[in-house]
Tab-separated table of C-alpha atoms in Angstrom:
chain	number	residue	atom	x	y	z
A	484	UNK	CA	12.094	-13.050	2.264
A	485	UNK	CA	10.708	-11.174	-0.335
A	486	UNK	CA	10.707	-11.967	-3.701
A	487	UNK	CA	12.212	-15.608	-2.856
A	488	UNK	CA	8.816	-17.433	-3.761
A	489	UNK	CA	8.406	-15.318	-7.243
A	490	UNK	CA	12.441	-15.718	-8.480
A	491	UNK	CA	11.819	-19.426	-8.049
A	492	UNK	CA	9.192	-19.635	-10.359
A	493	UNK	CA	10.576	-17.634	-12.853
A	494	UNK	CA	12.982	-20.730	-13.186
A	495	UNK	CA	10.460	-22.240	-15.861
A	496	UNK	CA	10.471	-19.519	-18.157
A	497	UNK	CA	13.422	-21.162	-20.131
A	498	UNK	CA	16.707	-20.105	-21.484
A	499	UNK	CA	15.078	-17.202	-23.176
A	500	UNK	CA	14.372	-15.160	-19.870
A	501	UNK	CA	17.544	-13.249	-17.540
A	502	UNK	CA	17.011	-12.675	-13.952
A	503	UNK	CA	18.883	-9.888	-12.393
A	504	UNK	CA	19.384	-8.976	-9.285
A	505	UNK	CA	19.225	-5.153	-8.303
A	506	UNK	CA	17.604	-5.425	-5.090
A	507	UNK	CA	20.901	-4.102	-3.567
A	508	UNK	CA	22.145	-1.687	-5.882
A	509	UNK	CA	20.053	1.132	-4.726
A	510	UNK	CA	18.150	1.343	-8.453
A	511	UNK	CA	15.651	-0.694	-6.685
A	512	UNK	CA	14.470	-0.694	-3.242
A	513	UNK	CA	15.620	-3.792	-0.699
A	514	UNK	CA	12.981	-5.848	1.887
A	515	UNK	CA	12.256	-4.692	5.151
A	516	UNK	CA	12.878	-7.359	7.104
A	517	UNK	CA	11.438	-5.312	10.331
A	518	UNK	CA	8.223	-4.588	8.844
A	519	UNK	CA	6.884	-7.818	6.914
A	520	UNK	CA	4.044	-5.249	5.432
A	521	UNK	CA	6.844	-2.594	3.449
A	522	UNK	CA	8.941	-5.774	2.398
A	523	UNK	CA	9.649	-6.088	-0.955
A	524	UNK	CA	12.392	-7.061	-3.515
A	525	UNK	CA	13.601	-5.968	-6.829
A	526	UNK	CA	15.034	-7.645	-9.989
A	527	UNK	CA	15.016	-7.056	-13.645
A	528	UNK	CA	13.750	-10.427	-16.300
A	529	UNK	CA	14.825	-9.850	-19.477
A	530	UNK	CA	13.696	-11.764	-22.663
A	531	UNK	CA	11.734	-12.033	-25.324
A	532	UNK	CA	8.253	-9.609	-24.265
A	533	UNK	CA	11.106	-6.968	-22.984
A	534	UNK	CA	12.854	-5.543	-20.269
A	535	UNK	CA	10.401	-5.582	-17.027
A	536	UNK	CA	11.508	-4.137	-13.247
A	537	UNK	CA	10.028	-6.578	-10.779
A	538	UNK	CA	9.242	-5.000	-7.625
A	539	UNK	CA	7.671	-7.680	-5.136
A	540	UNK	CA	5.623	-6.772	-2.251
A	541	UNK	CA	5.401	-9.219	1.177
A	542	UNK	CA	1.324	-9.142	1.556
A	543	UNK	CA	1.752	-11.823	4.335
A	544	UNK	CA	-1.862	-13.043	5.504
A	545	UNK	CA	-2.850	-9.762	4.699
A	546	UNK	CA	-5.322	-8.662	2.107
A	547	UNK	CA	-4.302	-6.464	-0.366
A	548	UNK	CA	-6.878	-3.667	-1.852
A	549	UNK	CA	-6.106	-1.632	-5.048
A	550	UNK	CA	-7.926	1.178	-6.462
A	551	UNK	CA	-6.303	2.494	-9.247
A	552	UNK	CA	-2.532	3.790	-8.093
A	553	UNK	CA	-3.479	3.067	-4.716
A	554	UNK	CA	-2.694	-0.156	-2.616
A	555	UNK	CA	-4.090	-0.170	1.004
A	556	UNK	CA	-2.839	-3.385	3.336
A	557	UNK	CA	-4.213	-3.917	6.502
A	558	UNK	CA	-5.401	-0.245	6.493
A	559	UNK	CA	-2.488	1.697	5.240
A	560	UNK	CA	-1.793	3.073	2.362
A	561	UNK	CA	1.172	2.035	0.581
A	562	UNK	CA	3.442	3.963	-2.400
A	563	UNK	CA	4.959	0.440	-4.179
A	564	UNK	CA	2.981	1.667	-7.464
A	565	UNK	CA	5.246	4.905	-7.487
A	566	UNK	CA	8.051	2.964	-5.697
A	567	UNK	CA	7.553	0.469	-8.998
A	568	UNK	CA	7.482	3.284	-11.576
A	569	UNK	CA	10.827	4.946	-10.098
A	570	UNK	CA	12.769	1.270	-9.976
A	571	UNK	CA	11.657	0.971	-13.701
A	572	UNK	CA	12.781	4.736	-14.360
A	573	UNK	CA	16.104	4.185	-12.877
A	574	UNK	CA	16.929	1.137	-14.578
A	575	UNK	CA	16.090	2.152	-17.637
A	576	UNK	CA	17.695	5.257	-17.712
A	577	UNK	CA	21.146	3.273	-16.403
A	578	UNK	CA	20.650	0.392	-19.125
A	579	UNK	CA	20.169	3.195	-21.913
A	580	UNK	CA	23.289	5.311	-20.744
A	581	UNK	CA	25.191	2.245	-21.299
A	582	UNK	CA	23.730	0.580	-24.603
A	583	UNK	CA	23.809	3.385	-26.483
A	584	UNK	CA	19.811	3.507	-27.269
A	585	UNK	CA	16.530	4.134	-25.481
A	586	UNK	CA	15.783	1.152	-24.043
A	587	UNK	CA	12.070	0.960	-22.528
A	588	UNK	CA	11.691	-0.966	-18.930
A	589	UNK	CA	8.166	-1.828	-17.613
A	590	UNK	CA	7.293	-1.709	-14.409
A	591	UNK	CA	5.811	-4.843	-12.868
A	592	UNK	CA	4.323	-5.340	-8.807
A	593	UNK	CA	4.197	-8.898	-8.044
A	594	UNK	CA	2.623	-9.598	-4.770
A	595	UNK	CA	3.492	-12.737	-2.454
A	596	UNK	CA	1.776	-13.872	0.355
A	597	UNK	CA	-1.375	-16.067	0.994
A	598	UNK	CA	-4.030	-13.259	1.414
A	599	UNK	CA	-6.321	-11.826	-0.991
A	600	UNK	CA	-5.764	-9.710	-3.957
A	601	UNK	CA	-8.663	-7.353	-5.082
A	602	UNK	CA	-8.673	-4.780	-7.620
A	603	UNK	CA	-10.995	-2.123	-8.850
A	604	UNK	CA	-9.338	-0.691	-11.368
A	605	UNK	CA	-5.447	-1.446	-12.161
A	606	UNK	CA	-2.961	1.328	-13.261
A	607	UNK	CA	-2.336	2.240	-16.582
A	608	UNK	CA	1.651	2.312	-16.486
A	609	UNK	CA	2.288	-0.836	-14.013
A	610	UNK	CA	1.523	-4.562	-14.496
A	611	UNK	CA	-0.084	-5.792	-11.545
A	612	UNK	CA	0.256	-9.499	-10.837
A	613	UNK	CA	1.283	-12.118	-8.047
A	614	UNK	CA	3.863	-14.560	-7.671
A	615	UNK	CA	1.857	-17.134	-8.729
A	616	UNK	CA	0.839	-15.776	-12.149
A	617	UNK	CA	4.438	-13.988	-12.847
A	618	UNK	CA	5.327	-16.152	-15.320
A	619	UNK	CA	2.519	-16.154	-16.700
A	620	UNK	CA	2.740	-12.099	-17.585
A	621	UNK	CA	5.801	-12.182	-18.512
A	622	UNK	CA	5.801	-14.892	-21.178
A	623	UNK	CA	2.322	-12.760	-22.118
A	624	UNK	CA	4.073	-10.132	-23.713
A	625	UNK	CA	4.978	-12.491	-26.738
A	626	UNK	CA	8.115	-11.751	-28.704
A	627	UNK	CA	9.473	-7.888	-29.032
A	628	UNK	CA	13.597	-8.903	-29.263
A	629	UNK	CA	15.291	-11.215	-30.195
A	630	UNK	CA	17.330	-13.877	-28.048
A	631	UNK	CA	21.140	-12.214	-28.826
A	632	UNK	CA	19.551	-8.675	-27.825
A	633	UNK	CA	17.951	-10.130	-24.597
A	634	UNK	CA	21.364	-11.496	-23.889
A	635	UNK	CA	23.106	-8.401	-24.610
A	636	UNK	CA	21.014	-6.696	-22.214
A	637	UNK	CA	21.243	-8.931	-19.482
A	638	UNK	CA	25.223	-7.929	-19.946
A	639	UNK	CA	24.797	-4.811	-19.886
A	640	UNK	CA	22.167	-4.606	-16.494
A	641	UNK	CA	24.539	-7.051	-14.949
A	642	UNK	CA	27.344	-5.003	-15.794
A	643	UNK	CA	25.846	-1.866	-14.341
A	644	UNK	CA	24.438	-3.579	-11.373
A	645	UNK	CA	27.799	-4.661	-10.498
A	646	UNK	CA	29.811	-1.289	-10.766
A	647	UNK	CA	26.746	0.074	-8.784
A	648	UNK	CA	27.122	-2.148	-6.073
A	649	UNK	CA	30.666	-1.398	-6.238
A	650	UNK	CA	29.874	2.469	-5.877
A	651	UNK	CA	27.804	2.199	-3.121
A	652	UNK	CA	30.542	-0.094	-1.194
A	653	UNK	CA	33.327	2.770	-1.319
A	654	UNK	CA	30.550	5.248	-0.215
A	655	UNK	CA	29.720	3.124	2.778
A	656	UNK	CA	33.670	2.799	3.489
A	657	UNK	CA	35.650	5.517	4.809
A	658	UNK	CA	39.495	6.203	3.015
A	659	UNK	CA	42.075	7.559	3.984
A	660	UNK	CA	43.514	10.753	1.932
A	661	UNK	CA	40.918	12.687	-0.598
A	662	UNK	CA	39.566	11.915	-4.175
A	663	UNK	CA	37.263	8.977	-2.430
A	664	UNK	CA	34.496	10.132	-4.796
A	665	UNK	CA	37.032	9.184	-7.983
A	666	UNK	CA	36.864	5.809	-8.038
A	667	UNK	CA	32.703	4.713	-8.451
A	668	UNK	CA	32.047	7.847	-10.251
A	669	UNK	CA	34.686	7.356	-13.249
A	670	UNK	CA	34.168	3.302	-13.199
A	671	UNK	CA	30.707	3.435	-13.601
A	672	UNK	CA	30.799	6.082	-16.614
A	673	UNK	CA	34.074	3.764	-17.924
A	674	UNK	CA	31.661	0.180	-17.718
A	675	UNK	CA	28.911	2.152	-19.204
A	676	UNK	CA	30.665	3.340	-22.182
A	677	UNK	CA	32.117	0.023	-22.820
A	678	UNK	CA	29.115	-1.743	-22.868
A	679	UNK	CA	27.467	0.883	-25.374
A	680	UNK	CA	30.668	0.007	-28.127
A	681	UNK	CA	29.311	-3.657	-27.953
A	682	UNK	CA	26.824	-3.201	-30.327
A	683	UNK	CA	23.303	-1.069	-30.170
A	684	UNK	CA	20.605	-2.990	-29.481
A	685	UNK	CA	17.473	-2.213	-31.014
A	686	UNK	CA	15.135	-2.326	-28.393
A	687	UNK	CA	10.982	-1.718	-29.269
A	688	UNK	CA	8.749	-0.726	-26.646
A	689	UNK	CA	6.365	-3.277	-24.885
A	690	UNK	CA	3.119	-3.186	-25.512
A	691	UNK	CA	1.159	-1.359	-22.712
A	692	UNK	CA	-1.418	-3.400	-20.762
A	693	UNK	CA	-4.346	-2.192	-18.057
């Protein structure tokens, strides 16, 4: 699966580092199990370099060219740079709505897989790394917040992955009688809000890296 080998080795990052899941909340896109070349995962590590969206990407055997926003596999050109951007976007515009503050989210593609990796010339506005080295970009980005804030956050994006999962279940299921677009709507907006009266965290923005 997707994303299995690079959430285990986030592991060693410590106590200081959150992993959470939003592969299935529809803020971030889920593997293809049908098509090992589109599979990828999504989760969010928060700690002390930031808040980054990890999308991972199933290379496989296959080897893996990128030329600036553009990733070719086997021959076919791929959108998981703009697919990375837009899981970052969403996030952070849910994790903001509910904190209270702006609240910046990098966008990271982590590739897994034993083939190659070249690059000739990286984008601008997405970390490019592989499962491998993960850790070792993350922890990179030195210390921006502070542990209570990271953990605050992590709260908050676990909060709001939850009531999105939620939302999307009572879409999926048929009821009986009207006002079946009540419930997720007004329970999202009612976790968000409580999470913002928790306390504002102050959030800088990561530093930018080619």
């Amino acid at each position: 699966m997707a994303g299995a080998r690079a959430f285990g080795r986030l592991g060693r990052l410590g106590e200081s580092w959150h992993i959470v899941d939003w592969s299935q909340t529809g803020l971030s896109r889920r593997h293809d199990e049908n098509d090992p070349v589109r599979a990828r995962a999504g989760f969010l590590a928060i700690g002390p370099g930031g808040v980054y969206a990890v999308t991972v990407a199933d290379q496989g055997l296959f080897r893996v060219l990128i030329v600036g926003d553009v990733v070719q596999i086997s021959g076919r050109r791929l959108p998981y740079v703009a697919e990375a951007r837009r899981a970052a976007s969403r996030a952070a515009a849910a994790i903001s709505a509910a904190a209270g503050v702006n609240v910046p989210v990098t966008p990271v593609l982590a590739f897994t897989g034993s083939g190659a990796l070249s690059t000739h010339g990286v984008p601008t506005t997405c970390l490019i790394t592989t499962d491998r080295d993960l850790d070792k970009l993350l922890v990179a980005g030195g210390s921006r917040i502070n542990p209570g804030t990271a953990a605050r956050l992590a709260r908050i994006a676990r909060d709001r992955a939850a009531a999105q999962v939620t939302a999307l279940a009572r879409q999926a299921t048929p009821q009986a009688g009207a006002k079946s677009h009540d419930g997720p709507t007004s329970q999202a907006g009612h976790n968000g809000n409580k999470a913002g009266q928790n306390g504002k965290p102050q959030v800088p923005n990561p530093r930018g890296r080619g």
